[in-house]
Coordinates of C-alpha atoms in Angstrom, one line a residue:
Chain A
M1 CA -82.8 232.2 -37.8
R2 CA -79.8 230.9 -35.9
G3 CA -78.3 229.6 -39.3
V4 CA -78.6 233.2 -40.7
S5 CA -76.9 234.5 -37.7
G6 CA -74.2 232.1 -37.7
R7 CA -73.5 232.9 -41.4
N8 CA -73.6 236.7 -40.8
L9 CA -71.2 236.2 -37.8
R10 CA -68.6 234.3 -40.0
R11 CA -69.0 237.1 -42.6
T12 CA -68.3 239.6 -40.0
V13 CA -65.4 237.7 -38.7
L14 CA -64.0 237.3 -42.2
F15 CA -64.5 240.8 -43.2
G16 CA -62.9 242.1 -39.7
S17 CA -59.9 239.8 -40.3
L18 CA -59.5 241.2 -43.8
V19 CA -59.6 244.8 -42.6
L20 CA -57.4 244.1 -39.6
G21 CA -54.9 242.2 -41.7
L22 CA -54.7 244.8 -44.6
G23 CA -54.6 247.7 -42.3
A24 CA -51.7 246.1 -40.6
C25 CA -49.8 246.2 -44.0
A26 CA -50.0 249.9 -44.3
S27 CA -47.0 251.8 -42.5
K28 CA -47.2 255.2 -40.9
D29 CA -46.4 257.0 -44.1
E30 CA -48.9 255.1 -46.0
W31 CA -51.8 256.0 -43.5
A32 CA -50.7 259.8 -43.9
E33 CA -50.6 259.4 -47.5
W34 CA -54.0 258.0 -47.5
R35 CA -55.4 260.7 -45.4
S36 CA -53.9 263.4 -47.4
H37 CA -56.3 262.9 -50.1
S38 CA -60.1 263.4 -50.2
S39 CA -61.0 260.1 -51.9
H40 CA -59.7 256.7 -51.8
F41 CA -58.6 256.5 -55.3
A42 CA -58.1 259.2 -58.0
S43 CA -60.3 257.4 -60.3
G44 CA -62.0 254.1 -61.2
D45 CA -58.8 253.3 -63.2
H46 CA -56.6 253.9 -60.3
M47 CA -58.7 251.7 -58.2
G48 CA -58.8 248.9 -60.8
F49 CA -55.0 249.2 -61.2
S50 CA -54.5 248.9 -57.3
L51 CA -56.8 246.0 -57.0
K52 CA -55.3 243.9 -59.9
N53 CA -51.7 244.5 -58.6
M54 CA -51.9 243.3 -54.9
G55 CA -48.9 241.0 -55.7
S56 CA -45.2 241.9 -55.2
T57 CA -44.6 242.2 -59.0
P58 CA -47.0 244.8 -60.5
K59 CA -47.8 244.7 -64.0
V60 CA -48.0 248.1 -65.5
S61 CA -49.3 248.8 -69.0
R62 CA -48.6 251.8 -71.3
K63 CA -52.3 252.7 -70.5
D64 CA -51.8 252.6 -66.8
M65 CA -48.8 255.0 -67.2
R66 CA -50.8 257.4 -69.3
E67 CA -53.7 257.4 -67.1
S68 CA -51.5 257.8 -63.9
G69 CA -50.4 261.0 -65.3
T70 CA -53.7 262.4 -66.8
Q71 CA -55.7 261.4 -63.7
S72 CA -53.0 262.2 -61.1
W73 CA -52.9 258.9 -59.4
W74 CA -51.1 258.8 -56.2
G75 CA -49.0 256.0 -54.9
K76 CA -45.3 254.8 -55.1
A77 CA -43.5 254.3 -58.4
V78 CA -42.7 250.8 -59.5
V79 CA -39.2 250.1 -58.7
P80 CA -37.1 246.8 -58.6
R81 CA -37.5 244.3 -55.8
A82 CA -34.5 244.3 -53.4
D83 CA -33.7 240.7 -54.7
Q84 CA -33.2 241.9 -58.1
I85 CA -30.4 244.3 -56.9
F86 CA -28.9 242.5 -53.9
E87 CA -27.7 239.1 -52.9
D88 CA -28.8 239.1 -49.4
Chain B
M1 CA -68.4 248.4 -47.1
R2 CA -66.9 247.7 -50.6
L3 CA -65.5 251.0 -50.8
L4 CA -63.8 250.8 -47.4
L5 CA -62.3 247.4 -48.3
A6 CA -61.1 248.8 -51.6
A7 CA -59.5 251.7 -49.7
L8 CA -57.7 249.4 -47.5
L9 CA -56.5 247.3 -50.4
G10 CA -55.2 250.4 -52.1
L11 CA -53.2 251.4 -48.9
T12 CA -50.8 248.6 -49.7
L13 CA -49.8 250.3 -52.9
V14 CA -49.4 254.0 -51.8
S15 CA -46.6 255.5 -50.0
T16 CA -44.7 258.5 -48.8
A17 CA -45.0 261.7 -50.2
G18 CA -44.5 263.8 -47.0
A19 CA -42.4 262.7 -44.1
Q20 CA -39.1 261.4 -44.5
R21 CA -38.2 257.9 -43.3
S22 CA -36.8 257.6 -39.8
F23 CA -33.5 255.8 -39.2
E24 CA -35.4 252.7 -37.9
E25 CA -37.4 252.6 -41.2
A26 CA -34.3 253.2 -43.2
L27 CA -32.2 250.6 -41.6
L28 CA -32.1 247.0 -42.9
P29 CA -33.1 244.9 -39.8
L30 CA -30.6 242.4 -38.6
P31 CA -33.0 239.5 -39.0
Q32 CA -33.3 240.2 -42.7
Y33 CA -29.7 239.5 -43.4
R34 CA -29.1 236.1 -44.7
A35 CA -25.3 236.3 -45.3
A36 CA -23.6 235.8 -42.1
D37 CA -20.6 238.1 -42.9
A38 CA -23.0 241.0 -44.0
R39 CA -24.9 240.5 -40.7
A40 CA -21.7 240.6 -38.7
L41 CA -20.7 243.9 -40.2
A42 CA -24.1 245.5 -39.6
E43 CA -23.7 244.4 -35.9
A44 CA -20.0 245.6 -35.7
H45 CA -20.8 249.0 -37.3
A46 CA -24.2 249.7 -36.0
A47 CA -23.2 253.1 -34.6
E48 CA -21.6 254.0 -37.9
L49 CA -24.8 253.1 -39.7
R50 CA -26.7 255.6 -37.6
R51 CA -23.9 258.3 -38.3
L52 CA -24.3 257.5 -42.1
Y53 CA -28.1 258.2 -41.8
D54 CA -27.5 261.4 -40.0
D55 CA -24.7 262.4 -42.4
V56 CA -26.8 261.8 -45.6
R57 CA -29.9 263.7 -44.0
R58 CA -27.8 266.7 -43.5
C59 CA -25.7 266.5 -46.7
V60 CA -28.2 265.2 -49.3
P61 CA -31.5 266.5 -47.8
E62 CA -33.1 266.3 -51.3
L63 CA -33.4 262.7 -51.2
D64 CA -35.3 260.2 -48.8
F65 CA -34.2 256.7 -47.9
F66 CA -35.9 253.7 -49.4
Q67 CA -37.3 251.2 -46.9
P68 CA -34.9 249.6 -46.1
G69 CA -32.2 251.7 -47.5
I70 CA -29.2 251.3 -45.3
G71 CA -27.1 248.1 -44.9
F72 CA -24.2 245.9 -45.9
R73 CA -25.3 244.4 -49.1
K74 CA -23.8 242.2 -51.8
P75 CA -24.4 242.9 -55.5
R76 CA -27.0 240.4 -57.1
G77 CA -25.3 237.5 -58.7
K78 CA -22.1 238.0 -56.8
P79 CA -22.4 236.2 -53.4
Q80 CA -18.7 235.6 -53.5
L81 CA -17.9 239.3 -52.9
A82 CA -17.6 240.9 -49.5
P83 CA -20.5 243.0 -48.5
H84 CA -20.8 246.5 -49.7
L85 CA -21.9 249.5 -47.4
S86 CA -24.8 250.6 -49.5
V87 CA -27.6 253.1 -49.5
W88 CA -30.9 253.0 -51.6
M89 CA -32.3 256.6 -51.9
V90 CA -35.4 258.0 -53.6
A91 CA -35.8 261.2 -55.3
N92 CA -39.2 262.9 -55.3
E93 CA -40.8 264.0 -58.6
S94 CA -39.2 267.5 -58.5
G95 CA -35.9 266.3 -57.7
G96 CA -35.5 263.7 -60.3
P97 CA -32.9 264.0 -62.9
G98 CA -33.5 265.1 -66.5
G99 CA -32.4 263.9 -69.9
D100 CA -34.0 262.5 -73.0
D101 CA -33.3 258.7 -72.3
L102 CA -32.6 256.4 -69.3
A103 CA -28.8 256.5 -69.6
A104 CA -28.9 260.4 -69.8
R105 CA -31.2 260.5 -66.8
A106 CA -28.8 258.1 -65.0
A107 CA -25.8 260.4 -65.8
D108 CA -27.7 263.3 -64.4
A109 CA -28.6 261.4 -61.4
F110 CA -25.0 260.5 -60.7
E111 CA -23.8 264.0 -61.3
R112 CA -26.5 265.3 -59.0
Y113 CA -26.3 262.8 -56.1
G114 CA -24.2 259.8 -56.9
G115 CA -20.7 261.5 -56.2
R116 CA -22.1 263.3 -52.9
L117 CA -23.6 259.8 -51.5
L118 CA -20.4 258.0 -52.2
R119 CA -18.4 260.6 -50.3
R120 CA -20.9 260.2 -47.4
L121 CA -20.4 256.3 -47.5
L122 CA -16.6 256.9 -47.6
A123 CA -16.6 259.2 -44.7
R124 CA -17.3 256.3 -42.3
D125 CA -13.7 255.8 -41.3
P126 CA -14.2 252.7 -39.2
V127 CA -15.9 251.0 -42.0
R128 CA -13.4 252.0 -44.7
A129 CA -10.6 250.5 -42.4
D130 CA -12.5 247.2 -42.0
G131 CA -10.9 244.7 -44.4
R132 CA -14.2 242.6 -44.3
V133 CA -16.0 245.4 -46.4
G134 CA -15.6 244.8 -50.1
G135 CA -16.9 248.2 -51.5
Y136 CA -19.7 250.6 -51.6
G137 CA -23.1 250.6 -53.3
V138 CA -25.4 253.5 -54.3
V139 CA -28.9 252.9 -55.6
L140 CA -31.1 255.8 -56.5
S141 CA -34.7 255.6 -57.8
W142 CA -36.9 258.4 -59.1
L143 CA -40.1 259.0 -60.7
R144 CA -40.0 260.0 -64.3
S145 CA -43.0 262.0 -65.8
Q146 CA -42.8 262.3 -69.5
G147 CA -46.0 263.7 -71.3
D148 CA -48.8 261.9 -69.7
E149 CA -46.7 258.8 -68.5
R150 CA -45.1 258.3 -65.1
M151 CA -42.7 255.5 -64.4
G152 CA -40.2 254.8 -61.6
E153 CA -36.5 254.3 -62.9
T154 CA -33.6 253.1 -60.8
M155 CA -29.8 253.3 -61.1
V156 CA -27.5 250.8 -59.2
V157 CA -23.8 251.4 -58.8
F158 CA -21.6 249.1 -56.9
V159 CA -17.8 250.0 -56.7
D160 CA -14.8 248.3 -54.9
T161 CA -13.2 250.1 -52.0
A162 CA -10.0 251.1 -53.9
S163 CA -11.8 252.7 -56.8
A164 CA -14.3 254.5 -54.3
T165 CA -11.3 255.8 -52.4
G166 CA -9.6 257.0 -55.5
F167 CA -12.9 259.0 -56.5
A168 CA -13.3 260.6 -53.1
G169 CA -9.5 261.5 -53.0
G170 CA -9.7 263.1 -56.5
A171 CA -7.5 260.7 -58.0
L172 CA -10.3 259.2 -60.2
G173 CA -12.9 261.0 -62.0
A174 CA -16.5 260.1 -62.1
R175 CA -16.2 258.7 -65.7
D176 CA -13.3 256.4 -64.8
L177 CA -15.0 255.3 -61.6
L178 CA -18.1 254.3 -63.5
A179 CA -16.0 252.5 -66.0
R180 CA -14.8 250.2 -63.1
A181 CA -18.2 249.9 -61.4
D182 CA -20.9 247.3 -61.6
I183 CA -23.8 249.4 -63.0
R184 CA -27.4 248.3 -63.5
L185 CA -30.3 250.4 -64.7
F186 CA -34.1 249.6 -64.4
D187 CA -37.1 251.0 -66.0
G188 CA -39.8 250.3 -63.6
D189 CA -38.8 246.7 -62.4
A190 CA -37.5 245.7 -65.6
E191 CA -33.6 245.7 -66.1
K192 CA -32.3 247.2 -69.1
A193 CA -29.4 245.7 -71.1
S194 CA -26.0 246.9 -70.0
M195 CA -25.8 250.7 -70.7
R196 CA -23.2 253.1 -70.4
I197 CA -23.7 256.1 -68.2
P198 CA -22.3 259.1 -69.9
V199 CA -21.3 261.1 -66.9
D200 CA -19.7 264.4 -67.3
D201 CA -16.9 264.9 -64.7
A202 CA -17.2 268.7 -64.9
R203 CA -20.8 268.4 -63.8
V204 CA -20.4 266.3 -60.8
R205 CA -21.5 268.2 -57.8
P206 CA -19.0 268.6 -55.2
G207 CA -19.7 268.4 -51.5
T208 CA -21.1 271.6 -49.7
D209 CA -19.9 273.3 -46.6
G210 CA -19.5 270.7 -43.8
C211 CA -19.9 268.0 -46.3
P212 CA -16.6 267.4 -48.1

């Protein structure tokens, strides 16, 4: 019983950390954008695209580009990273 | 639970549609400068950067700042150059340029916004008089919708101080200015091979009242 509780506690702490960490990544405008829609994603494809592109260099296929239009995905457009433009 | 986690993951990819960025969000923070000469300029001209933000907000209200979008930056691959006073702006979908290809859209973007933004940069007299400044930079990103497809595109223009001053003073047209500029175009985050921007001098929008 004690072992199960410990595992649940670890899971809770891990999940809480993830939530807090990811929530901290979102800016004021991102929260506002999120609240402005009635669902978290426009479609399953939109969610799949977001989940597979958590890194700094998103991979965008022609299929993604088409679906973003037909399914009205929201989010920011892919633009160059600052280090592709500037020598800071 | 899974849905909540997915939503939070998705938040890192969504962004601004409504409110415009504040000055604090638009400004490149001092700790992010790696080049000492650029950081020194940002410190010395902090008040001018604030005035630049206000000026661009007033004179080019159709655009928003990228985050961060204001700073003294050097063109990629040219660390030997002196820092350029630069802005990185974003057009929303309705304010994006038109045209059949990337070069044509970049030309339209420069005609609509590029000249006006360069004039705002040059209006900062203390910066213009500072010999440590090497020139000016305008970066403009927009969302392209074509048929069912949507993609971000970006135009990057760096010019030296003499050319920018000639343009703002009317001695140099936009076509000649761009012939002297360091220009780069991106489709998404993929850079396109060097392309000429076929700008039409007659279509470059002048400043409006109070924004010469």
